[in-house]
Coordinates of N, CA and C in Angstrom, one line a residue:
M1 N -28.8 55.7 -49.9 CA -27.5 56.5 -49.8 C -28.3 57.8 -49.5
A2 N -29.6 57.7 -49.0 CA -30.0 59.2 -48.2 C -29.5 59.0 -46.9
L3 N -28.9 57.7 -46.3 CA -28.8 57.7 -45.1 C -27.4 58.1 -44.6
N4 N -27.1 58.9 -43.9 CA -25.7 59.3 -43.1 C -25.3 58.5 -42.3
D5 N -25.6 57.2 -41.6 CA -24.8 56.5 -40.8 C -24.3 55.2 -41.0
E6 N -24.4 54.6 -40.1 CA -23.9 53.2 -40.7 C -24.9 52.0 -41.3
R7 N -26.2 53.0 -41.3 CA -27.0 51.9 -42.5 C -26.6 52.3 -44.0
G8 N -25.9 53.3 -44.3 CA -26.4 54.0 -45.3 C -25.1 53.4 -46.5
Y9 N -25.1 53.8 -47.6 CA -24.6 53.7 -48.6 C -23.2 53.8 -48.5
Q10 N -22.8 55.2 -48.0 CA -21.6 55.8 -47.8 C -20.7 55.5 -47.2
Y11 N -21.2 54.6 -46.0 CA -20.5 54.0 -44.5 C -20.0 52.5 -45.7
H12 N -21.1 51.7 -46.3 CA -20.6 50.5 -47.0 C -19.6 50.4 -48.0
A13 N -19.7 51.3 -48.5 CA -18.7 51.9 -49.5 C -17.2 52.6 -49.1
G14 N -17.5 53.2 -48.0 CA -16.0 53.6 -47.5 C -15.4 52.4 -46.9
I15 N -16.0 51.3 -46.6 CA -15.2 49.8 -45.8 C -13.9 49.8 -47.0
H16 N -14.2 50.0 -48.1 CA -13.3 49.2 -48.9 C -12.4 49.9 -49.2
G17 N -12.1 51.5 -49.0 CA -10.9 52.0 -48.9 C -11.1 52.9 -48.0
L18 N -11.2 54.3 -48.7 CA -11.2 56.0 -47.4 C -12.9 55.6 -47.4
P19 N -13.1 56.5 -46.0 CA -12.4 57.1 -45.5 C -11.4 55.9 -44.3
L20 N -10.5 56.1 -43.8 CA -9.9 55.3 -43.0 C -10.4 55.1 -41.4
P21 N -10.2 54.6 -40.6 CA -9.1 53.5 -40.6 C -9.5 52.1 -41.2
I22 N -10.9 51.9 -41.6 CA -11.1 50.7 -42.1 C -10.8 50.5 -43.5
G23 N -10.4 49.3 -44.2 CA -9.9 49.2 -45.6 C -9.8 48.0 -46.0
C24 N -9.5 47.6 -47.4 CA -9.4 46.1 -47.6 C -7.9 46.0 -47.7
D25 N -7.0 46.6 -47.1 CA -5.6 46.2 -47.5 C -5.1 44.4 -47.0
N26 N -6.1 44.2 -46.1 CA -5.6 42.9 -45.8 C -6.3 41.7 -46.6
A27 N -6.9 42.1 -47.9 CA -7.8 41.5 -48.6 C -6.8 41.2 -49.7
H28 N -6.4 42.3 -50.5 CA -6.1 42.3 -52.1 C -4.8 41.8 -51.8
G29 N -4.5 40.7 -52.9 CA -2.8 40.3 -52.8 C -2.7 39.1 -52.0
T30 N -3.8 38.7 -51.2 CA -3.5 37.7 -50.4 C -4.7 36.3 -50.3
A31 N -4.3 35.5 -49.4 CA -5.6 34.1 -49.8 C -6.7 34.7 -48.8
Y32 N -7.0 36.0 -48.6 CA -8.3 36.4 -48.0 C -9.1 36.9 -49.0
F33 N -8.7 37.4 -50.2 CA -9.2 38.4 -51.1 C -10.9 37.7 -51.4
L34 N -10.9 36.4 -52.2 CA -12.3 35.7 -52.0 C -13.3 35.9 -50.6
P35 N -12.8 35.4 -49.7 CA -13.7 35.3 -48.3 C -14.2 36.7 -47.9
W36 N -13.1 37.8 -47.7 CA -13.2 39.0 -47.5 C -14.2 39.5 -48.6
H37 N -14.0 39.3 -49.4 CA -15.1 40.2 -50.4 C -16.5 39.6 -50.1
R38 N -16.6 38.2 -50.0 CA -18.0 37.7 -49.8 C -18.8 38.1 -48.5
A39 N -17.9 38.2 -47.3 CA -18.5 38.6 -46.4 C -18.9 40.4 -46.3
Y40 N -17.8 40.9 -47.2 CA -18.5 42.2 -48.2 C -19.8 42.5 -48.4
L41 N -19.6 41.3 -49.3 CA -21.2 41.3 -50.2 C -22.4 41.2 -48.9
Y42 N -22.1 40.3 -48.3 CA -23.1 39.4 -47.5 C -23.7 40.8 -46.6
F43 N -22.8 41.6 -45.9 CA -23.2 42.4 -45.3 C -23.7 43.7 -45.7
F44 N -23.3 44.1 -46.9 CA -24.0 45.0 -47.6 C -25.5 44.9 -48.0
E45 N -25.4 43.7 -48.5 CA -26.7 42.6 -48.8 C -27.8 43.0 -47.7
R46 N -27.6 42.7 -46.6 CA -28.2 42.9 -45.1 C -28.7 44.0 -44.7
S47 N -27.9 44.7 -45.2 CA -28.0 46.3 -45.3 C -29.3 47.0 -46.3
L48 N -29.1 46.4 -47.3 CA -30.3 46.6 -48.2 C -31.7 46.2 -47.8
R49 N -31.5 45.0 -47.3 CA -32.9 44.0 -46.6 C -33.3 45.4 -45.7
D50 N -32.5 45.6 -45.1 CA -33.2 46.2 -44.1 C -33.8 47.4 -44.4
R51 N -33.9 47.6 -45.7 CA -34.6 49.2 -46.5 C -35.8 48.2 -47.1
V52 N -35.5 47.3 -48.1 CA -36.4 46.7 -48.9 C -36.1 45.1 -48.7
A53 N -37.0 44.3 -48.1 CA -37.3 42.9 -47.5 C -36.7 42.0 -48.5
D54 N -37.0 42.0 -50.1 CA -36.7 41.2 -51.0 C -35.4 41.7 -51.7
A55 N -34.6 42.8 -51.7 CA -33.6 42.7 -52.0 C -32.7 42.1 -52.3
M56 N -31.7 42.3 -53.6 CA -30.9 41.2 -53.6 C -29.6 41.8 -54.6
L57 N -28.5 41.6 -54.1 CA -27.6 41.8 -55.4 C -27.5 41.0 -56.5
T58 N -27.1 41.9 -57.7 CA -27.2 41.2 -59.0 C -25.9 41.1 -59.6
W59 N -25.6 40.0 -60.7 CA -24.4 40.3 -60.8 C -23.9 40.5 -62.2
W60 N -22.8 41.1 -62.8 CA -22.5 41.7 -63.8 C -21.9 40.7 -64.8
D61 N -22.4 40.1 -65.9 CA -21.6 39.4 -66.5 C -20.6 39.9 -67.9
W62 N -19.4 40.3 -66.8 CA -18.7 41.2 -68.2 C -17.4 40.2 -69.2
R63 N -18.0 38.7 -68.9 CA -17.1 38.2 -70.2 C -17.4 39.0 -71.7
R64 N -16.4 38.8 -72.5 CA -16.7 39.4 -73.6 C -17.2 38.6 -74.1
T65 N -18.5 38.9 -74.6 CA -19.4 37.8 -75.8 C -20.4 38.4 -76.4
P66 N -21.1 37.9 -77.6 CA -21.9 39.0 -78.0 C -23.0 39.5 -77.4
A67 N -23.3 38.8 -75.9 CA -24.5 39.2 -75.3 C -24.2 40.3 -74.2
T68 N -22.7 40.3 -74.4 CA -22.5 41.6 -73.0 C -21.0 42.3 -73.6
P69 N -21.8 43.3 -74.5 CA -21.0 44.0 -75.2 C -20.2 45.5 -74.1
G70 N -20.5 45.8 -73.0 CA -19.8 46.4 -72.6 C -20.7 46.8 -71.1
L71 N -20.4 47.7 -70.5 CA -21.5 48.2 -69.5 C -22.8 47.7 -69.3
P72 N -23.8 47.5 -68.6 CA -24.8 47.4 -68.6 C -25.9 48.7 -68.8
A73 N -27.0 48.7 -69.1 CA -27.6 49.7 -69.8 C -28.5 50.1 -68.2
A74 N -28.7 49.2 -67.1 CA -28.9 49.5 -66.1 C -28.2 50.5 -65.0
F75 N -27.0 50.5 -65.6 CA -26.1 51.5 -64.7 C -25.5 52.5 -65.7
T76 N -25.9 52.7 -66.8 CA -25.6 53.8 -67.7 C -26.8 54.7 -68.0
D77 N -28.0 54.2 -68.2 CA -29.1 55.1 -68.0 C -29.0 56.4 -67.1
R78 N -29.2 57.7 -67.6 CA -29.1 58.6 -66.4 C -30.1 58.8 -65.6
T79 N -31.7 58.1 -66.2 CA -32.7 58.3 -65.6 C -33.4 56.9 -65.8
G80 N -34.6 56.9 -64.5 CA -35.1 55.3 -64.9 C -36.4 55.7 -65.6
A81 N -37.4 54.5 -65.4 CA -38.7 54.6 -66.3 C -39.3 55.5 -65.3
D82 N -39.2 56.1 -64.0 CA -40.0 57.1 -63.5 C -39.3 58.4 -63.8
G83 N -38.5 58.5 -64.5 CA -38.1 59.9 -65.2 C -37.0 60.5 -64.1
K84 N -36.5 59.6 -62.8 CA -35.6 60.4 -61.5 C -34.5 59.9 -62.0
P85 N -33.3 60.5 -61.4 CA -32.3 60.2 -61.7 C -31.7 59.2 -61.3
N86 N -31.3 58.0 -62.3 CA -30.6 56.6 -61.8 C -29.8 56.4 -61.1
P87 N -29.8 56.0 -59.8 CA -29.0 55.6 -58.5 C -27.9 55.2 -58.9
L88 N -27.9 54.3 -60.1 CA -27.1 52.9 -60.5 C -25.8 53.6 -61.5
A89 N -26.2 54.5 -61.9 CA -25.1 55.7 -63.2 C -23.9 56.0 -62.0
S90 N -24.3 56.6 -60.6 CA -22.9 57.1 -59.9 C -23.5 57.4 -58.4
S91 N -22.7 58.2 -58.1 CA -23.0 58.2 -56.6 C -22.1 58.8 -55.9
S92 N -22.3 60.0 -55.0 CA -21.4 61.1 -54.4 C -20.5 60.1 -53.4
I93 N -19.5 60.7 -53.1 CA -18.2 60.0 -52.6 C -18.5 60.8 -51.1
A94 N -18.3 60.6 -49.6 CA -18.1 60.9 -48.7 C -17.4 62.1 -48.7
R95 N -17.5 63.2 -47.7 CA -16.8 64.3 -47.9 C -15.4 64.0 -47.3
V96 N -15.5 63.0 -45.9 CA -14.4 63.2 -45.2 C -13.6 61.7 -45.9
A97 N -13.8 61.0 -47.0 CA -12.9 60.4 -47.8 C -12.4 61.3 -48.8
L98 N -13.3 62.2 -49.3 CA -12.5 63.2 -50.1 C -11.3 64.0 -49.6
E99 N -11.6 64.5 -48.4 CA -10.3 65.1 -47.7 C -9.3 64.0 -47.6
Q100 N -9.4 63.1 -47.2 CA -8.3 62.1 -47.1 C -7.6 62.1 -48.3
G101 N -8.3 61.4 -49.2 CA -7.6 61.5 -50.2 C -6.7 62.7 -50.7
R102 N -7.5 63.6 -50.7 CA -6.4 65.1 -51.1 C -5.2 64.9 -50.4
R103 N -5.7 64.8 -48.9 CA -4.0 64.3 -48.4 C -2.9 63.3 -48.8
Q104 N -3.8 62.8 -49.3 CA -2.7 61.7 -49.7 C -2.4 61.9 -51.4
G105 N -2.9 63.0 -52.0 CA -2.6 63.4 -53.4 C -3.5 63.0 -54.0
M106 N -4.9 62.5 -53.7 CA -5.6 62.0 -54.6 C -6.6 63.1 -54.7
N107 N -6.8 64.2 -56.1 CA -8.0 64.8 -56.3 C -9.1 64.0 -57.3
V108 N -10.2 63.8 -56.8 CA -11.1 63.3 -57.6 C -12.4 64.0 -57.4
P109 N -13.2 63.8 -58.6 CA -14.3 64.7 -58.4 C -15.4 63.9 -57.2
A110 N -16.4 64.5 -56.8 CA -17.2 64.5 -55.9 C -18.3 63.1 -55.9
R111 N -18.5 62.8 -57.4 CA -19.3 61.8 -57.7 C -18.5 60.9 -58.8
T112 N -19.1 59.8 -58.7 CA -17.7 58.7 -59.7 C -18.6 58.9 -60.9
Q113 N -17.4 58.3 -61.7 CA -17.1 58.9 -63.0 C -16.7 57.6 -63.8
R114 N -16.9 56.8 -64.9 CA -16.2 55.9 -65.4 C -15.5 56.3 -66.8
R115 N -14.7 55.9 -67.0 CA -14.0 55.8 -68.5 C -13.8 54.4 -69.0
P116 N -15.1 53.8 -69.8 CA -14.7 52.5 -70.0 C -13.7 52.5 -71.2
R117 N -13.0 51.3 -71.5 CA -12.4 51.1 -72.5 C -13.0 50.6 -73.7
P118 N -12.5 50.3 -75.0 CA -13.4 49.3 -75.8 C -13.6 47.7 -75.1
A119 N -14.6 47.1 -75.6 CA -15.5 46.2 -74.9 C -14.4 45.0 -75.5
S120 N -13.8 45.2 -76.7 CA -12.8 44.3 -77.0 C -11.6 43.7 -75.9
S121 N -11.3 44.6 -74.9 CA -10.4 44.6 -74.3 C -10.8 43.7 -72.8
L122 N -12.3 43.4 -72.8 CA -12.6 42.6 -71.6 C -12.2 41.4 -71.7
P123 N -11.8 40.3 -70.5 CA -11.7 39.1 -70.8 C -12.8 38.2 -71.2
S124 N -12.3 37.3 -72.0 CA -13.2 36.7 -72.5 C -13.5 35.5 -72.1
A125 N -14.8 34.8 -72.2 CA -15.5 33.4 -72.0 C -14.1 32.7 -71.5
Q126 N -13.1 32.1 -72.5 CA -12.4 31.6 -72.6 C -11.2 31.5 -71.6
N127 N -11.1 33.0 -71.0 CA -10.1 33.2 -70.4 C -10.7 32.9 -68.5
V128 N -12.0 33.0 -68.9 CA -12.6 32.8 -67.4 C -12.6 31.6 -67.2
E129 N -13.3 30.5 -68.3 CA -13.0 29.3 -68.5 C -11.6 28.8 -67.6
R130 N -10.3 28.8 -68.4 CA -9.1 28.2 -68.0 C -9.3 28.6 -66.6
V131 N -9.6 29.8 -66.1 CA -9.2 30.1 -64.3 C -10.1 29.2 -63.7
L132 N -11.2 28.7 -64.0 CA -12.5 27.8 -63.5 C -12.0 26.3 -63.2
Q133 N -10.5 26.0 -64.3 CA -10.3 25.0 -64.3 C -8.9 24.5 -63.4
L134 N -8.8 25.5 -62.7 CA -7.7 25.3 -61.8 C -8.2 24.5 -60.3
S135 N -7.2 23.9 -60.3 CA -7.9 22.6 -59.0 C -7.0 23.5 -57.7
D136 N -6.5 24.4 -57.7 CA -5.8 24.7 -56.1 C -6.5 25.9 -55.8
F137 N -6.8 26.2 -54.8 CA -7.8 27.3 -54.1 C -6.5 28.5 -54.2
L138 N -5.3 28.3 -53.4 CA -4.5 30.0 -53.7 C -4.3 30.5 -55.3
D139 N -4.0 29.1 -56.1 CA -3.9 29.5 -57.6 C -5.1 30.3 -58.4
F140 N -6.4 29.5 -58.1 CA -7.5 30.1 -58.6 C -7.5 31.5 -58.0
S141 N -7.3 31.6 -56.6 CA -7.7 33.1 -56.2 C -7.2 33.7 -56.7
M142 N -5.2 33.6 -56.8 CA -4.7 34.7 -57.8 C -4.8 34.8 -59.0
Q143 N -5.5 34.2 -59.5 CA -5.8 34.1 -61.3 C -7.2 35.2 -61.0
M144 N -8.3 34.5 -60.2 CA -9.4 35.4 -60.0 C -9.4 37.1 -60.0
E145 N -8.5 37.3 -59.0 CA -8.1 38.4 -58.3 C -7.3 39.5 -59.4
D146 N -6.6 38.7 -60.8 CA -5.9 39.6 -61.8 C -7.2 39.4 -63.0
L147 N -8.1 38.8 -63.0 CA -9.3 39.1 -63.8 C -10.1 40.1 -62.9
H148 N -10.7 40.2 -61.9 CA -11.0 41.3 -61.1 C -10.5 42.7 -61.5
G149 N -9.1 42.6 -61.0 CA -8.5 43.8 -61.4 C -8.3 44.7 -62.8
N150 N -8.6 43.7 -63.5 CA -8.4 43.9 -65.1 C -9.9 45.0 -65.2
I151 N -11.1 43.9 -64.5 CA -12.1 44.7 -64.5 C -12.5 46.6 -64.0
H152 N -11.8 46.4 -62.9 CA -11.6 47.8 -62.2 C -11.1 48.6 -63.3
G153 N -9.5 48.2 -63.9 CA -9.1 49.0 -64.9 C -10.2 49.6 -66.1
W154 N -10.8 48.2 -66.3 CA -11.3 48.6 -67.9 C -12.7 49.7 -67.3
V155 N -13.5 49.3 -66.6 CA -14.1 50.7 -66.1 C -13.8 52.0 -66.2
G156 N -12.5 51.9 -65.6 CA -11.8 53.2 -65.1 C -12.6 54.0 -64.4
G157 N -12.2 55.4 -64.1 CA -12.6 56.6 -63.2 C -12.5 55.9 -62.3
H158 N -13.3 56.0 -61.3 CA -13.2 56.0 -59.9 C -12.7 54.1 -59.8
M159 N -13.5 53.3 -60.6 CA -13.5 52.0 -60.2 C -12.2 51.7 -60.3
A160 N -11.0 52.5 -61.1 CA -9.5 51.7 -61.0 C -9.1 52.5 -59.9
M161 N -9.7 52.8 -59.0 CA -8.8 53.4 -57.4 C -9.3 52.7 -56.8
V162 N -8.5 51.7 -55.9 CA -9.0 51.3 -54.4 C -9.7 51.9 -53.3
P163 N -9.1 53.3 -53.3 CA -9.7 54.0 -52.5 C -11.4 54.3 -52.5
Y164 N -11.4 54.6 -54.0 CA -12.8 55.1 -54.2 C -14.1 53.5 -54.9
A165 N -13.3 53.0 -55.1 CA -13.9 51.9 -56.2 C -15.6 51.3 -55.9
A166 N -15.3 51.5 -54.4 CA -16.9 51.1 -54.0 C -18.0 51.6 -53.7
Y167 N -17.5 53.2 -53.9 CA -18.5 54.2 -54.1 C -19.3 53.9 -55.5
D168 N -18.7 53.3 -56.6 CA -19.4 53.2 -57.8 C -20.3 52.0 -57.7
P169 N -21.7 52.3 -58.0 CA -22.9 51.3 -57.7 C -22.6 50.1 -58.8
I170 N -21.5 50.1 -59.6 CA -21.4 49.0 -60.5 C -20.5 48.1 -59.9
F171 N -19.4 48.5 -59.0 CA -18.6 47.9 -58.1 C -19.3 46.3 -57.6
W172 N -20.6 47.0 -56.9 CA -21.3 45.5 -56.3 C -21.8 44.3 -57.2
A173 N -22.2 44.7 -58.3 CA -22.3 44.0 -59.5 C -21.0 43.1 -60.1
H174 N -19.9 43.7 -60.0 CA -18.9 43.1 -60.4 C -18.7 42.2 -59.2
H175 N -18.5 42.7 -57.9 CA -17.7 41.8 -57.2 C -19.1 40.6 -56.9
T176 N -20.0 40.5 -57.2 CA -20.9 39.7 -57.2 C -20.8 38.8 -58.4
M177 N -20.5 39.2 -59.4 CA -19.9 38.4 -60.3 C -18.7 37.5 -59.9
I178 N -17.6 38.1 -59.5 CA -16.7 37.6 -58.8 C -17.0 36.2 -57.9
D179 N -18.2 36.8 -56.8 CA -18.2 35.7 -56.3 C -19.1 34.5 -56.7
R180 N -20.0 34.8 -57.7 CA -20.6 33.5 -58.6 C -19.5 32.7 -59.1
L181 N -18.4 33.2 -59.6 CA -17.4 32.4 -60.0 C -16.8 31.6 -59.1
W182 N -16.5 32.2 -58.1 CA -15.8 31.5 -56.8 C -17.2 30.3 -56.6
R183 N -18.3 30.5 -56.4 CA -19.2 29.7 -56.0 C -19.3 28.4 -57.3
L184 N -19.2 28.8 -58.4 CA -18.8 27.7 -59.7 C -18.0 26.7 -59.3
W185 N -16.8 27.6 -59.1 CA -15.5 27.0 -59.0 C -15.7 25.8 -57.9
Q186 N -16.3 26.2 -56.7 CA -16.6 25.6 -55.6 C -17.2 24.3 -55.9
L187 N -18.2 24.2 -56.9 CA -18.8 23.5 -57.0 C -17.9 22.3 -57.8
R188 N -17.3 22.8 -58.7 CA -16.3 22.1 -59.6 C -15.4 21.4 -58.8
H189 N -14.9 21.8 -57.7 CA -13.8 21.7 -57.1 C -14.3 21.1 -55.3
P190 N -15.1 20.6 -55.3 CA -15.6 20.7 -53.7 C -14.5 20.5 -52.9
N191 N -13.6 19.7 -53.0 CA -12.6 19.8 -52.1 C -11.7 20.4 -52.0
A192 N -11.3 21.2 -52.3 CA -10.4 22.7 -52.8 C -10.9 23.8 -51.7
L193 N -9.9 23.7 -50.7 CA -10.5 24.8 -49.3 C -8.9 25.9 -49.4
P194 N -9.1 26.8 -48.7 CA -8.5 27.4 -48.3 C -7.1 27.3 -47.8
P195 N -6.0 28.0 -47.6 CA -5.2 27.2 -46.4 C -5.9 27.1 -45.1
A196 N -5.2 25.6 -44.5 CA -5.8 25.2 -43.0 C -5.6 26.2 -42.0
S197 N -4.0 27.3 -42.5 CA -3.7 28.4 -41.3 C -4.7 29.8 -41.4
I198 N -5.5 29.8 -42.5 CA -6.4 30.9 -42.2 C -7.8 30.7 -42.0
I199 N -8.4 29.2 -42.3 CA -9.7 28.6 -42.2 C -10.3 29.5 -41.2
D200 N -9.8 29.7 -40.0 CA -10.8 29.8 -38.6 C -10.5 31.5 -38.5
R201 N -9.5 32.1 -39.2 CA -9.4 33.8 -39.2 C -10.3 34.5 -39.5
A202 N -10.7 35.7 -38.4 CA -11.5 36.4 -38.9 C -11.2 37.7 -40.1
L203 N -12.2 37.9 -40.5 CA -11.8 38.6 -42.0 C -12.6 40.4 -41.4
P204 N -12.0 41.0 -40.5 CA -12.2 42.2 -40.1 C -12.6 43.4 -41.2
P205 N -13.4 44.3 -40.8 CA -14.2 44.7 -39.9 C -15.7 43.8 -39.7
F206 N -15.7 42.4 -40.5 CA -16.7 41.7 -41.1 C -17.0 40.7 -39.5
R207 N -18.2 40.4 -38.8 CA -18.0 39.5 -37.6 C -18.3 38.0 -38.4
M208 N -17.3 37.5 -39.0 CA -17.5 36.2 -39.8 C -15.6 36.1 -40.0
T209 N -15.8 34.7 -39.8 CA -14.5 34.0 -40.2 C -14.5 33.6 -41.7
V210 N -13.3 33.1 -42.2 CA -13.0 32.5 -43.8 C -14.2 31.2 -43.7
R211 N -14.1 30.4 -42.7 CA -14.9 29.1 -42.8 C -16.3 29.4 -42.8
Q212 N -17.0 30.2 -42.3 CA -18.1 30.9 -42.5 C -18.5 31.5 -43.8
T213 N -17.4 31.8 -44.5 CA -18.4 32.3 -45.8 C -18.1 31.0 -46.9
L214 N -17.5 29.8 -46.7 CA -17.5 29.1 -47.6 C -18.8 28.5 -48.4
D215 N -19.7 28.3 -47.5 CA -20.9 27.5 -48.0 C -21.7 29.0 -48.4
V216 N -22.1 29.3 -49.3 CA -23.1 30.3 -49.9 C -24.7 30.1 -49.6
T217 N -24.7 28.8 -49.1 CA -26.3 28.1 -48.9 C -26.5 28.5 -47.6
A218 N -25.6 28.5 -46.6 CA -25.4 28.7 -45.1 C -25.6 29.9 -45.1
L219 N -25.0 30.9 -45.8 CA -25.3 32.3 -46.0 C -26.8 32.4 -46.3
G220 N -27.5 31.6 -46.8 CA -28.7 31.8 -47.0 C -29.1 32.6 -48.6
Y221 N -28.3 32.4 -49.6 CA -28.4 32.5 -50.9 C -27.6 31.6 -51.8
D222 N -27.8 32.0 -52.9 CA -27.2 30.8 -54.0 C -27.3 31.6 -55.9
Y223 N -26.6 30.9 -56.5 CA -26.8 31.8 -57.8 C -27.7 30.9 -58.4
A224 N -28.6 31.2 -59.2 CA -29.6 30.7 -60.0 C -28.9 29.1 -60.9
A225 N -28.2 30.2 -62.0 CA -27.3 28.6 -63.0 C -26.5 28.0 -62.1
A226 N -25.9 28.0 -61.2 CA -25.0 27.3 -60.0 C -25.9 26.5 -59.6
T227 N -27.1 26.8 -59.5 CA -27.7 25.4 -58.7 C -28.5 24.4 -60.1
R228 N -28.1 24.7 -60.9 CA -28.7 23.8 -62.3 C -27.4 23.0 -63.0
S229 N -26.3 23.8 -62.8 CA -25.4 23.3 -64.2 C -23.8 24.1 -63.5
V230 N -23.0 23.4 -63.1 CA -21.5 23.9 -62.7 C -20.6 24.1 -64.2
D231 N -21.6 24.1 -65.2 CA -21.0 24.5 -66.8 C -21.0 26.2 -66.8
F232 N -20.1 27.1 -67.1 CA -20.1 28.3 -67.3 C -20.2 28.7 -68.7
Q233 N -20.2 27.9 -69.6 CA -20.2 28.0 -71.1 C -21.1 28.7 -71.4

């Protein structure tokens, strides 16, 4: 967060929306939704590892279960164990992104905020399971994007606004959960692939094609539970 160049948090958060000209308009509502965001996570994690060699993204299990009543404490505690401000609780927003937003009629606070709804409105484990049972990639992608959007709206605040969502640190844990669900779905449906018409398309601004996102182990990571079982219950 202290870096002000292309290695920094502000740069990576801005890729998702503001500041222009980079954005995710070609990812949402399309067959590129899951591959584009996997590439996004991959390059963000690589930047984290430039600073801390063993850094890794974690996933937030937002399913409505007794064990997950709402936002994780790691993202809501105002200070850490060392007494310093918790960097996962909030982030500043790049000045140019705020200025561009104002020109589009969006006046938002300069630091991310959240307004979560009651935990009872989170998707249930059963909701997730029904989506994992879908066998067609496009059907799965569309339904998964709907669940994903529900979480953005549930968190509220900046997370509910595409141009600023990625500035909220919980964005990354949310999308890592989406990526994990795609990985679990791939294990259940190993022959279900994105349409052949997009398989070798690039995912700008990332130096990666759809095909190159399909195997997480080739990207150098996996999800612990996925290596033991394909059952999400």
